[in-house]
Each structure stands twice: as C-alpha cells, then as structure tokens.
Short mmCIF file of C-alpha atoms and ligand atoms in Angstrom, two decimals:
data_model
loop_
_atom_site.label_atom_id
_atom_site.label_comp_id
_atom_site.label_asym_id
_atom_site.label_seq_id
_atom_site.Cartn_x
_atom_site.Cartn_y
_atom_site.Cartn_z
CA MET Q 262 84.29 107.69 66.64
CA THR Q 263 86.31 108.33 69.78
CA TYR Q 264 88.90 105.95 71.12
CA GLN Q 265 88.56 104.50 74.60
CA THR Q 266 91.03 102.76 76.85
CA ILE Q 267 90.63 99.00 77.09
CA ARG Q 268 88.84 97.69 80.19
CA GLY Q 269 91.34 97.26 83.00
CA PHE Q 270 93.79 99.74 81.41
CA ARG Q 271 93.75 103.40 82.34
CA ASP Q 272 95.35 106.81 82.08
CA ILE Q 273 97.11 108.03 85.19
CA LEU Q 274 96.89 111.80 85.37
CA PRO Q 275 98.35 114.45 87.67
CA PRO Q 276 98.35 114.59 90.65
CA GLN Q 277 98.02 110.78 90.83
CA SER Q 278 100.96 110.42 88.46
CA ASP Q 279 102.96 112.63 90.84
CA ALA Q 280 102.03 110.26 93.66
CA PHE Q 281 103.54 107.40 91.62
CA SER Q 282 106.73 109.43 91.11
CA PHE Q 283 106.86 110.15 94.84
CA ILE Q 284 106.48 106.45 95.70
CA GLU Q 285 109.20 105.55 93.19
CA LYS Q 286 111.52 108.23 94.58
CA ILE Q 287 111.08 107.11 98.20
CA SER Q 288 111.56 103.48 97.15
CA ARG Q 289 114.79 104.27 95.28
CA GLU Q 290 116.13 106.09 98.33
CA ILE Q 291 115.41 103.15 100.59
CA PHE Q 292 116.81 100.64 98.08
CA THR Q 293 120.08 102.60 98.08
CA LEU Q 294 120.09 102.56 101.86
CA TYR Q 295 119.81 98.76 101.79
CA GLY Q 296 122.36 98.11 99.04
CA TYR Q 297 119.98 97.24 96.17
CA ARG Q 298 120.73 98.16 92.56
CA GLU Q 299 118.35 98.51 89.68
CA ILE Q 300 117.67 95.77 87.16
CA ARG Q 301 115.56 96.30 84.04
CA ILE Q 302 114.00 93.23 82.55
CA PRO Q 303 111.92 92.71 79.39
CA ALA Q 304 108.14 93.07 79.43
CA VAL Q 305 107.82 90.03 77.15
CA GLU Q 306 109.23 86.58 77.92
CA TYR Q 307 108.62 83.03 76.74
CA PHE Q 308 105.34 81.78 78.22
CA GLU Q 309 107.18 78.67 79.40
CA LEU Q 310 109.21 80.77 81.87
CA PHE Q 311 106.10 81.59 83.86
CA ILE Q 312 104.81 78.01 83.89
CA LYS Q 313 108.13 76.96 85.37
CA SER Q 314 108.44 79.76 87.93
CA THR Q 315 105.14 81.41 88.83
CA GLY Q 316 103.65 77.93 88.67
CA GLU Q 317 101.43 75.85 86.41
CA THR Q 318 98.56 75.56 88.89
CA THR Q 319 98.44 79.23 89.92
CA ASP Q 320 95.55 81.48 88.95
CA ILE Q 321 98.05 83.81 87.32
CA VAL Q 322 99.28 81.23 84.83
CA GLN Q 323 95.98 79.41 84.37
CA LYS Q 324 93.63 82.34 83.98
CA GLU Q 325 95.39 85.67 83.87
CA MET Q 326 98.17 85.57 81.32
CA TYR Q 327 98.40 87.84 78.31
CA ARG Q 328 99.70 85.06 76.14
CA PHE Q 329 100.24 85.44 72.40
CA LYS Q 330 102.10 84.09 69.44
CA ASP Q 331 104.39 86.51 67.61
CA ALA Q 332 104.81 86.59 63.81
CA SER Q 333 107.31 83.75 63.91
CA GLY Q 334 105.04 81.60 66.03
CA ARG Q 335 106.87 81.89 69.36
CA ASP Q 336 104.75 81.30 72.44
CA LEU Q 337 105.16 84.53 74.43
CA ALA Q 338 103.56 86.38 77.32
CA LEU Q 339 103.49 89.81 78.89
CA ARG Q 340 105.09 89.48 82.34
CA PRO Q 341 102.53 89.11 85.13
CA GLU Q 342 105.20 89.57 87.83
CA GLY Q 343 108.89 90.43 88.06
CA THR Q 344 110.48 87.54 89.95
CA PRO Q 345 110.70 85.07 86.99
CA GLY Q 346 112.43 87.61 84.75
CA VAL Q 347 114.91 88.56 87.47
CA ALA Q 348 115.65 84.90 88.19
CA ARG Q 349 116.15 84.22 84.46
CA ALA Q 350 118.44 87.28 84.17
CA TYR Q 351 120.42 86.11 87.20
CA ILE Q 352 121.06 82.78 85.50
CA ASN Q 353 121.62 84.05 81.94
CA ASN Q 354 124.07 86.75 83.00
CA ASN Q 355 125.97 84.55 85.50
CA LEU Q 356 125.26 87.06 88.21
CA SER Q 357 126.24 84.57 90.90
CA GLN Q 358 129.82 84.94 89.63
CA THR Q 359 130.16 88.69 90.04
CA GLY Q 360 131.36 88.53 93.62
CA LEU Q 361 128.79 91.20 94.42
CA ASN Q 362 125.66 90.75 96.46
CA GLY Q 363 122.61 89.70 94.47
CA LYS Q 364 120.31 92.55 95.52
CA TYR Q 365 118.22 93.91 92.68
CA PHE Q 366 115.18 96.16 92.51
CA TYR Q 367 112.82 96.89 89.64
CA ILE Q 368 110.07 99.37 88.92
CA ALA Q 369 107.98 98.00 86.11
CA ASP Q 370 104.50 97.47 84.73
CA MET Q 371 102.98 94.02 85.02
CA PHE Q 372 100.01 92.55 83.16
CA ARG Q 373 97.33 90.23 84.47
CA ALA Q 374 93.98 89.63 82.81
CA GLU Q 375 92.09 89.65 86.12
CA ARG Q 376 88.54 90.91 86.51
CA PRO Q 377 89.04 94.67 86.93
CA GLN Q 378 87.76 96.35 90.09
CA ALA Q 379 88.87 99.12 92.43
CA GLY Q 380 92.58 98.60 93.09
CA ARG Q 381 92.83 95.81 90.56
CA TYR Q 382 93.97 96.60 87.05
CA ARG Q 383 95.15 94.63 84.07
CA GLN Q 384 98.24 96.78 83.74
CA PHE Q 385 99.71 97.82 87.07
CA GLU Q 386 103.05 98.89 88.42
CA GLN Q 387 105.14 96.83 90.76
CA ILE Q 388 108.13 98.04 92.70
CA GLY Q 389 110.01 94.91 93.64
CA ALA Q 390 113.17 93.83 95.42
CA GLU Q 391 114.96 90.48 95.14
CA ASN Q 392 117.92 89.35 97.22
CA ILE Q 393 119.39 86.33 95.46
CA GLY Q 394 122.05 84.21 97.14
CA ALA Q 395 120.92 85.09 100.65
CA SER Q 396 119.90 82.21 102.88
CA SER Q 397 119.86 83.61 106.39
CA PRO Q 398 116.78 84.78 108.28
CA TYR Q 399 118.52 88.15 108.68
CA SER Q 400 117.91 88.61 104.96
CA ASP Q 401 114.20 87.82 105.35
CA ALA Q 402 113.94 90.39 108.12
CA GLU Q 403 116.01 92.91 106.20
CA SER Q 404 113.75 92.50 103.19
CA ALA Q 405 110.48 92.82 105.12
CA ALA Q 406 111.80 95.70 107.24
CA MET Q 407 112.84 97.54 104.08
CA LEU Q 408 109.29 97.18 102.77
CA ALA Q 409 107.84 98.48 106.04
CA GLU Q 410 110.25 101.43 105.96
CA ILE Q 411 109.08 102.47 102.49
CA PHE Q 412 105.45 102.63 103.63
CA LYS Q 413 106.43 104.42 106.81
CA ARG Q 414 108.17 107.12 104.79
CA LEU Q 415 105.17 107.36 102.47
CA GLY Q 416 103.12 108.25 105.52
CA ALA Q 417 100.75 105.32 104.95
CA GLU Q 418 98.60 104.45 107.93
CA ASN Q 419 96.69 101.40 109.16
CA LEU Q 420 98.90 98.79 107.57
CA ARG Q 421 99.37 95.32 108.89
CA LEU Q 422 102.30 93.04 108.11
CA GLU Q 423 101.18 89.42 108.12
CA ILE Q 424 103.74 86.62 108.13
CA ASN Q 425 103.79 82.85 107.92
CA SER Q 426 106.17 80.01 107.21
CA LEU Q 427 105.33 77.46 104.53
CA GLY Q 428 108.14 75.11 105.50
CA CYS Q 429 110.61 73.50 103.13
CA PRO Q 430 110.70 70.37 100.91
CA SER Q 431 111.39 68.28 104.01
CA CYS Q 432 108.47 69.43 106.19
CA ARG Q 433 105.98 70.24 103.44
CA PRO Q 434 105.04 66.74 102.15
CA LYS Q 435 103.76 65.66 105.57
CA TYR Q 436 101.71 68.81 105.84
CA ARG Q 437 100.36 68.32 102.35
CA GLU Q 438 99.05 64.89 103.30
CA LYS Q 439 97.40 66.24 106.44
CA LEU Q 440 95.89 69.11 104.53
CA ILE Q 441 94.53 66.88 101.77
CA SER Q 442 92.84 64.60 104.25
CA TYR Q 443 91.40 67.56 106.16
CA LEU Q 444 90.18 69.30 103.00
CA SER Q 445 88.70 66.09 101.61
CA SER Q 446 86.48 65.92 104.68
CA GLN Q 447 85.14 69.44 104.02
CA LYS Q 448 81.86 69.83 102.20
CA ASP Q 449 81.09 72.76 99.87
CA LEU Q 450 84.57 73.31 98.42
CA CYS Q 451 84.25 75.41 95.29
CA SER Q 452 84.95 73.80 91.94
CA SER Q 453 88.43 75.29 91.54
CA CYS Q 454 89.35 74.23 95.08
CA LEU Q 455 88.31 70.68 94.24
CA GLN Q 456 90.79 70.83 91.38
CA ARG Q 457 93.46 72.37 93.59
CA LEU Q 458 92.97 69.74 96.25
CA GLU Q 459 95.26 67.27 94.56
CA LYS Q 460 97.62 69.53 92.67
CA ASN Q 461 98.13 72.43 95.06
CA PRO Q 462 96.19 71.94 98.33
CA LEU Q 463 97.86 74.91 100.05
CA ARG Q 464 96.08 77.26 97.67
CA VAL Q 465 92.70 76.11 98.97
CA LEU Q 466 93.42 78.03 102.19
CA ASP Q 467 93.53 81.20 100.13
CA CYS Q 468 90.18 80.65 98.36
CA LYS Q 469 88.32 83.93 97.98
CA ILE Q 470 85.03 82.34 97.01
CA ASP Q 471 82.52 81.79 99.79
CA GLY Q 472 82.94 78.24 100.86
CA PRO Q 473 83.32 76.40 104.12
CA LYS Q 474 85.00 78.42 106.84
CA LEU Q 475 88.28 76.58 107.16
CA THR Q 476 88.77 77.36 110.83
CA ASP Q 477 90.15 74.18 112.30
CA PHE Q 478 92.53 73.37 109.45
CA PRO Q 479 95.79 71.70 110.51
CA SER Q 480 98.73 74.01 110.94
CA ILE Q 481 102.12 73.18 109.55
CA GLU Q 482 104.64 71.43 111.76
CA LEU Q 483 107.92 73.01 110.79
CA CYS Q 484 111.07 70.91 110.73
CA GLY Q 485 113.83 71.95 113.14
CA ASP Q 486 115.69 74.14 110.65
CA CYS Q 487 112.55 75.87 109.43
CA ALA Q 488 111.40 76.52 112.98
CA VAL Q 489 114.75 78.08 113.93
CA HIS Q 490 114.68 80.15 110.75
CA HIS Q 491 111.18 81.41 111.47
CA GLU Q 492 111.95 82.32 115.08
CA LYS Q 493 115.03 84.25 114.02
CA PHE Q 494 113.04 86.05 111.32
CA LYS Q 495 110.53 87.19 113.93
CA LYS Q 496 113.21 88.20 116.38
CA CYS Q 497 114.90 90.35 113.73
CA LEU Q 498 111.63 92.00 112.78
CA SER Q 499 111.30 92.96 116.43
CA LEU Q 500 114.89 94.22 116.47
CA SER Q 501 113.90 96.37 113.48
CA LYS Q 502 110.86 97.60 115.44
CA VAL Q 503 108.52 96.27 112.76
CA ASP Q 504 105.14 95.10 114.05
CA PHE Q 505 103.82 91.89 112.56
CA PHE Q 506 101.01 89.37 112.92
CA GLU Q 507 101.23 85.65 112.35
CA ASN Q 508 98.61 84.38 109.94
CA PRO Q 509 98.73 80.59 109.45
CA LYS Q 510 96.36 80.95 106.50
CA LEU Q 511 98.73 83.17 104.55
CA VAL Q 512 99.91 80.99 101.65
CA ARG Q 513 100.39 83.47 98.73
CA GLY Q 514 99.25 82.90 95.18
CA LEU Q 515 102.56 81.87 93.62
CA ASP Q 516 104.21 78.46 93.64
CA TYR Q 517 107.83 79.21 94.39
CA TYR Q 518 107.71 80.12 98.06
CA GLN Q 519 109.37 78.18 100.86
CA ARG Q 520 109.62 79.10 104.50
CA THR Q 521 108.98 82.82 105.01
CA VAL Q 522 106.01 84.49 103.34
CA PHE Q 523 104.59 87.90 104.15
CA GLU Q 524 101.98 90.35 102.99
CA LEU Q 525 101.36 93.96 103.84
CA LYS Q 526 97.64 94.61 104.12
CA THR Q 527 95.54 97.73 104.37
CA SER Q 528 92.06 98.19 105.73
CA SER Q 529 91.25 100.98 103.30
CA LEU Q 530 91.03 99.23 99.93
CA GLY Q 531 88.19 96.77 100.38
CA ALA Q 532 88.74 93.37 98.80
CA GLN Q 533 92.08 94.31 97.24
CA ASP Q 534 93.74 94.60 100.62
CA ALA Q 535 97.30 93.52 99.76
CA VAL Q 536 99.59 96.44 99.01
CA ALA Q 537 102.66 94.22 98.91
CA GLY Q 538 103.64 90.59 99.18
CA GLY Q 539 106.71 88.42 99.12
CA GLY Q 540 108.74 85.71 100.71
CA ARG Q 541 111.57 83.25 100.36
CA TYR Q 542 112.03 81.19 97.19
CA ASP Q 543 115.07 79.03 97.85
CA GLY Q 544 114.38 76.42 95.17
CA LEU Q 545 113.45 78.59 92.19
CA ILE Q 546 116.81 79.47 90.64
CA LYS Q 547 117.98 75.85 90.76
CA ASP Q 548 114.66 74.56 89.38
CA MET Q 549 115.12 76.95 86.50
CA GLY Q 550 118.51 75.44 85.68
CA GLY Q 551 120.71 77.88 87.58
CA PRO Q 552 123.10 77.45 90.47
CA ALA Q 553 121.53 76.60 93.85
CA SER Q 554 120.72 80.11 95.10
CA PRO Q 555 118.46 80.77 98.04
CA ALA Q 556 116.54 84.03 97.66
CA VAL Q 557 114.02 86.31 99.27
CA GLY Q 558 112.04 89.24 97.90
CA TRP Q 559 108.78 91.11 97.57
CA ALA Q 560 106.85 93.42 95.30
CA LEU Q 561 104.57 96.28 96.21
CA GLY Q 562 101.69 97.45 94.05
CA ALA Q 563 102.34 101.10 93.24
CA ASP Q 564 98.73 101.67 92.12
CA ARG Q 565 97.46 100.55 95.52
CA ALA Q 566 100.21 102.45 97.35
CA ALA Q 567 99.12 105.60 95.50
CA MET Q 568 95.51 104.99 96.57
CA ILE Q 569 96.33 104.67 100.24
CA ILE Q 570 98.20 107.97 100.29
CA GLU Q 571 95.42 109.81 98.45
CA LYS Q 572 95.22 112.31 101.30
CA ARG Q 573 98.67 113.53 100.29
CA TRP Q 574 97.98 114.07 96.61
CA GLY Q 575 97.39 117.77 97.20
CA GLU Q 576 101.05 118.11 98.17
CA PHE Q 577 102.04 116.97 94.71
CA GLU Q 578 100.24 119.75 92.84
CA LYS Q 579 103.00 121.54 90.99
CA LYS Q 580 102.91 125.32 90.71
CA SER Q 581 105.39 127.52 88.86
CA ASN Q 582 107.05 130.25 90.85
CA VAL Q 583 106.74 132.89 88.17
CA PHE Q 584 104.22 133.55 85.39
CA LEU Q 585 105.45 135.74 82.53
CA VAL Q 586 103.03 138.31 81.15
CA SER Q 587 103.64 140.64 78.20
CA ALA Q 588 101.96 144.04 78.49
CA ASP Q 589 101.64 144.18 74.71
CA LYS Q 590 102.10 141.92 71.69
CA GLU Q 591 105.57 143.27 70.83
CA ARG Q 592 107.04 142.07 74.14
CA GLY Q 593 106.83 138.36 73.33
CA ASP Q 594 110.53 137.82 72.55
CA TYR Q 595 111.63 139.73 75.64
CA CYS Q 596 109.28 137.77 77.93
CA PHE Q 597 110.19 134.46 76.34
CA SER Q 598 113.91 135.19 76.85
CA LEU Q 599 113.19 136.12 80.45
CA ALA Q 600 111.42 132.82 81.00
CA GLN Q 601 114.38 130.89 79.61
CA PHE Q 602 116.76 133.00 81.71
CA LEU Q 603 114.79 132.24 84.92
CA ARG Q 604 114.72 128.55 84.13
CA SER Q 605 118.49 128.59 83.65
CA GLU Q 606 118.62 129.98 87.18
CA ASN Q 607 116.44 127.07 88.40
CA ILE Q 608 113.35 129.19 88.91
CA SER Q 609 110.27 127.47 87.54
CA CYS Q 610 108.12 129.60 85.31
CA ASP Q 611 105.32 129.46 82.82
CA PHE Q 612 103.34 131.66 80.44
CA SER Q 613 100.19 131.41 78.37
CA ASP Q 614 100.32 133.21 75.01
CA PHE Q 615 102.10 136.53 74.65
CA SER Q 616 99.81 137.54 71.78
CA LEU Q 617 96.73 137.45 74.06
CA SER Q 618 95.45 140.54 75.86
CA PHE Q 619 97.17 141.65 79.06
CA LYS Q 620 93.97 140.96 80.98
CA SER Q 621 93.66 137.42 79.73
CA GLN Q 622 97.32 136.68 80.51
CA MET Q 623 96.86 138.07 84.04
CA ARG Q 624 93.83 135.81 84.52
CA SER Q 625 95.97 132.79 83.61
CA ALA Q 626 98.69 134.03 85.97
CA ASP Q 627 96.20 134.16 88.85
CA LYS Q 628 94.83 130.72 88.05
CA SER Q 629 98.30 129.18 87.82
CA GLY Q 630 98.91 129.56 91.54
CA ALA Q 631 102.32 131.16 90.82
CA LEU Q 632 103.69 133.45 93.50
CA PHE Q 633 104.77 136.16 91.04
CA ALA Q 634 103.69 137.60 87.74
CA ALA Q 635 106.66 139.05 85.85
CA ILE Q 636 105.19 141.71 83.59
CA ALA Q 637 107.09 143.46 80.81
CA GLY Q 638 106.03 146.38 78.60
CA GLU Q 639 107.97 148.74 76.37
CA ASP Q 640 109.59 150.66 79.28
CA GLU Q 641 110.68 147.54 81.08
CA GLU Q 642 112.30 146.15 77.95
CA LYS Q 643 114.10 149.41 77.22
CA ASN Q 644 115.56 149.50 80.75
CA GLY Q 645 116.30 145.78 81.09
CA GLU Q 646 113.71 145.50 83.83
CA VAL Q 647 110.55 143.68 84.73
CA SER Q 648 107.54 144.57 86.92
CA LEU Q 649 107.35 141.89 89.53
CA LYS Q 650 103.89 141.48 91.02
CA ASN Q 651 103.32 139.33 94.08
CA LEU Q 652 100.00 137.68 93.16
CA PHE Q 653 99.08 137.10 96.79
CA SER Q 654 99.96 140.45 98.44
CA LYS Q 655 99.33 142.31 95.11
CA GLU Q 656 102.48 144.34 95.76
CA GLN Q 657 104.27 145.34 92.56
CA LYS Q 658 107.66 146.85 91.88
CA LYS Q 659 110.11 147.27 89.02
CA VAL Q 660 113.30 145.27 89.31
CA LYS Q 661 116.44 145.01 87.17
CA LYS Q 662 116.86 141.71 85.34
CA GLU Q 663 120.16 141.18 87.21
CA GLU Q 664 118.38 141.39 90.57
CA LEU Q 665 115.43 139.22 89.60
CA THR Q 666 116.87 135.85 90.60
CA GLU Q 667 117.98 137.09 93.98
CA ILE Q 668 114.64 138.76 94.80
CA ILE Q 669 112.53 135.79 93.69
CA LYS Q 670 114.67 133.24 95.48
CA ARG Q 671 114.47 135.24 98.68
CA SER Q 672 110.67 135.07 98.66
CA LEU Q 673 110.30 131.33 97.92
P1 LIG R 782 101.98 89.36 94.18
O1 LIG R 782 101.43 89.22 95.54
O2 LIG R 782 101.33 88.59 93.10
O3 LIG R 782 103.51 88.99 94.31
O4 LIG R 782 101.97 90.88 93.78
C1 LIG R 782 102.56 91.87 94.59
C2 LIG R 782 101.65 93.10 94.70
O5 LIG R 782 101.32 93.58 93.40
C3 LIG R 782 100.31 92.84 95.35
O6 LIG R 782 100.42 92.85 96.75
C4 LIG R 782 99.50 94.01 94.84
O7 LIG R 782 99.72 95.18 95.62
C5 LIG R 782 100.06 94.24 93.46
N1 LIG R 782 99.14 93.68 92.45
C6 LIG R 782 99.02 92.39 92.07
N2 LIG R 782 98.06 92.26 91.13
C7 LIG R 782 97.56 93.50 90.91
C8 LIG R 782 96.54 94.04 90.05
N3 LIG R 782 95.86 93.26 89.19
N4 LIG R 782 96.28 95.37 90.12
C9 LIG R 782 96.97 96.17 90.97
N5 LIG R 782 97.94 95.73 91.78
C10 LIG R 782 98.23 94.41 91.77
C11 LIG R 782 104.40 88.96 93.25
O8 LIG R 782 104.14 89.39 92.16
C12 LIG R 782 105.76 88.39 93.60
N6 LIG R 782 106.59 88.48 92.38
C13 LIG R 782 106.38 89.14 94.75
C14 LIG R 782 107.74 88.61 95.10
C15 LIG R 782 108.92 89.11 94.72
N7 LIG R 782 107.97 87.52 95.81
C16 LIG R 782 109.28 87.33 95.89
N8 LIG R 782 109.87 88.30 95.22
#
C-alpha cells in the first residue's frame, strides 16, 4: 500500500516552494515599510468564534468548516481565515492599550472544505494584514495600496483592483429592503439564494451559480459619512497611483464588512480569479466583546500568487557554486572538510558521495549546475591545494586552500 495525500491537500515542491518563500519575503519587506508587525495565531479555535465573526450565513461557516470535537468534547475548528483569530487576540491581549498602532500581519495556512479545483485547495496559505483601531479612509487606501505594491514587486501582470462600498449600519437597512424587494421579483434564483434572500440578501449578488443576470439591481445609496469616506478612499488610491475599478456587485463572502471592500483579480486563473480580498470591518471587534475598534485589512492567497508568477519560477532554481569531487576514496575527509570550510566562508557547495568513482562524481557535478568542481587527489591534499575546474569554460588550475575563497568569489 502507498500513502496518498488527501483530496484538496498537496505537496509543494521546489521551485514552487521557492516561489512561496519569495512571496513571503517580498510581503515582509513591504509590511515593514508600512509599519506592520507579525502576529502568530493558533490554527485551531472554538467553532463559535467563526460563527460570530466570519458569519453564520456565510458559505465558509455553513459548508466549508473543518469542525471537530476534541477528546474532551470541545467544539473546535481549523481556522478558515485569519481575521477572527487576530480580532480575538486583539481583545484577549488588550492590544488597544499598548499605545502602539494596531497593525499586524500574518503568514499562515487556512483550511476550507471547498470543492477542490485549480487554484482552490482545502489547505492554502494566506498572507494577511489587519490595521485595528484605524477609522480614516487614509487607512483604507494605505491598506489597499500596500497590497498593490506587493504584487507590483512580485512582477505580477494583468491584475485588476475592484472596489466597492457596502455602507454602514445606518445606510444598509434601507438598501437591504430595496434589494429584498428587487430580488423577490427575480425568477430563477438558485435554492441557496432563496435561502439567503431573507438572511443575507447582499450575498445573492455574489452567486456563482448560473441564475438570472442581475443587471438592473438597485445600487446602494450611501449615507453622507459613507459617501465622503468612499470618495476620500478613491482619491487616496489615486494619490498612491493605484488603478482601480468600481464594481457595485462586489460584496465579498464574509459578514463583517462595512464601507470599503476590495478584491484583486487576475485574468489568468479561470474561475478562481481573486488573488486577494479585504475591506473595512468597523463593527467586528465590538461585536466580539472588545472595545469599539474600527479596522481594515486584507488577505492574499499565496498559492494563487505563486501561480500567477509561474513564469518566474526558473529564477528560483537554486544551484551551488561549488561541487566537491574526490579523485579517490581516501580523499573523503579532506573534501568534506573543504566543503565545510567553503560554507563557513558563505560559498554554497555540495557533493555526492566521495566513495563513488571520480567519473560518477564528475557527472553529478555537471548535472548540479555548479560553476566550479573542486577536485582533490593525493597531491592536492599533501600540498593543501585543490584543482578548481570551471565547469562551463572547462578551464582547470590548482589553487591553494587559502586563495580558494578569493578566487571563487571573484568569479561569482
Ligand atoms: P477571502 O476573500 O475569503 O478573505 O480570502 C482571501 C484570499 O485567500 C482569496 O482572495 C484567495 O486568494 C485566497 N483563498 C481563499 N480561499 C482559498 C482556497 N480554497 N484556495 C486557495 N486560495 C484561497 C479573507 O479570508 C479575509 N479574512 C480577508 C480580510 C482580512 N478581510 C479583512 N481582513
């Protein structure tokens, strides 16, 4: 019997794994530039947390949770997203009292039991940023511009930032009424939309199942404050030279959003076109029992980000600079010590097996893509030398161990 991965779970191998590291590295650099610090939150939380925050009527909570009881009967779940855990941590650790800004980022795996397809996995990595305690539209623009900057530095092309405003508790109820009466007049709503109609009518706009084309749906009339907020958000995106498109149908799949929402979309991933999404969630922390704390944030899907920079994966292939080769079996210790010496000098090196034939070791050296083979036989060892062969020009010369670092570094 051989063991297989579970459907929706997968191994991420080089060079794709290097692409993930690259995306994480660029993200960390940008987070530092914007004053965000890292937060690490548990992968397992009480199920209740997600009902309260992600939302009872969302697909995530209703259909996609990895929910389980532990040995003592607690009702737990693997996190499907990072925002609830960060909000809980903010409250539990009294982070509003630190006097510091509430900017936190996380790089963590999330779990959703969705139907797997290209770009959609049951375990996936999110890189997320939350700015808690920030109410101004400058913070919305800062957050979205930071996201755009990450993708710019990744060299991702053909992305589109879509934005919308969902209003606030004062302008939303009126819109809800209008939407319900409009949607009730539509024929052919799918069965889950019929259920959503009463509980969460906004979500009907986001239905992915073929139904009626909701073209003439009513648009939200923002209250004065929300309208000013939205205009300022757009102005600041322009000041940041970030292109954006208004999409009145953009409602997002989570319950906590108010006012600003945004999504970064790609044309290269088929149905799974969102590489990142986020928005403002001013009511969440208070609803969860914390201090009133407006907040804005987003998360990007690292798996999808890695896919859209697939053209660059070749750059991530790692090659050693030097490949050690022993001319005979007795030279193993000498070659091994040389390898450790070179590494201590920050020169990457590798070897196969010093007990193999010279020819076989040279074959591995050629395959490795290393610039040099460092070959040692009895003479070399006696004189504290090594024969350095450039595997591309085929030039070979004997060099003293003391000169090795200098010569190699000069050619890199
Ligand atoms: P979300 O839109 O559910 O938002 O997820 C953010 C991103 O995670 C998506 O745009 C997508 O790239 C990626 N993603 C989601 N599901 C999968 C999957 N099954 N496979 C691969 N990638 C996936 C949130 O999670 C919010 N917490 C974002 C946020 C933070 N809003 C405010 N703060």
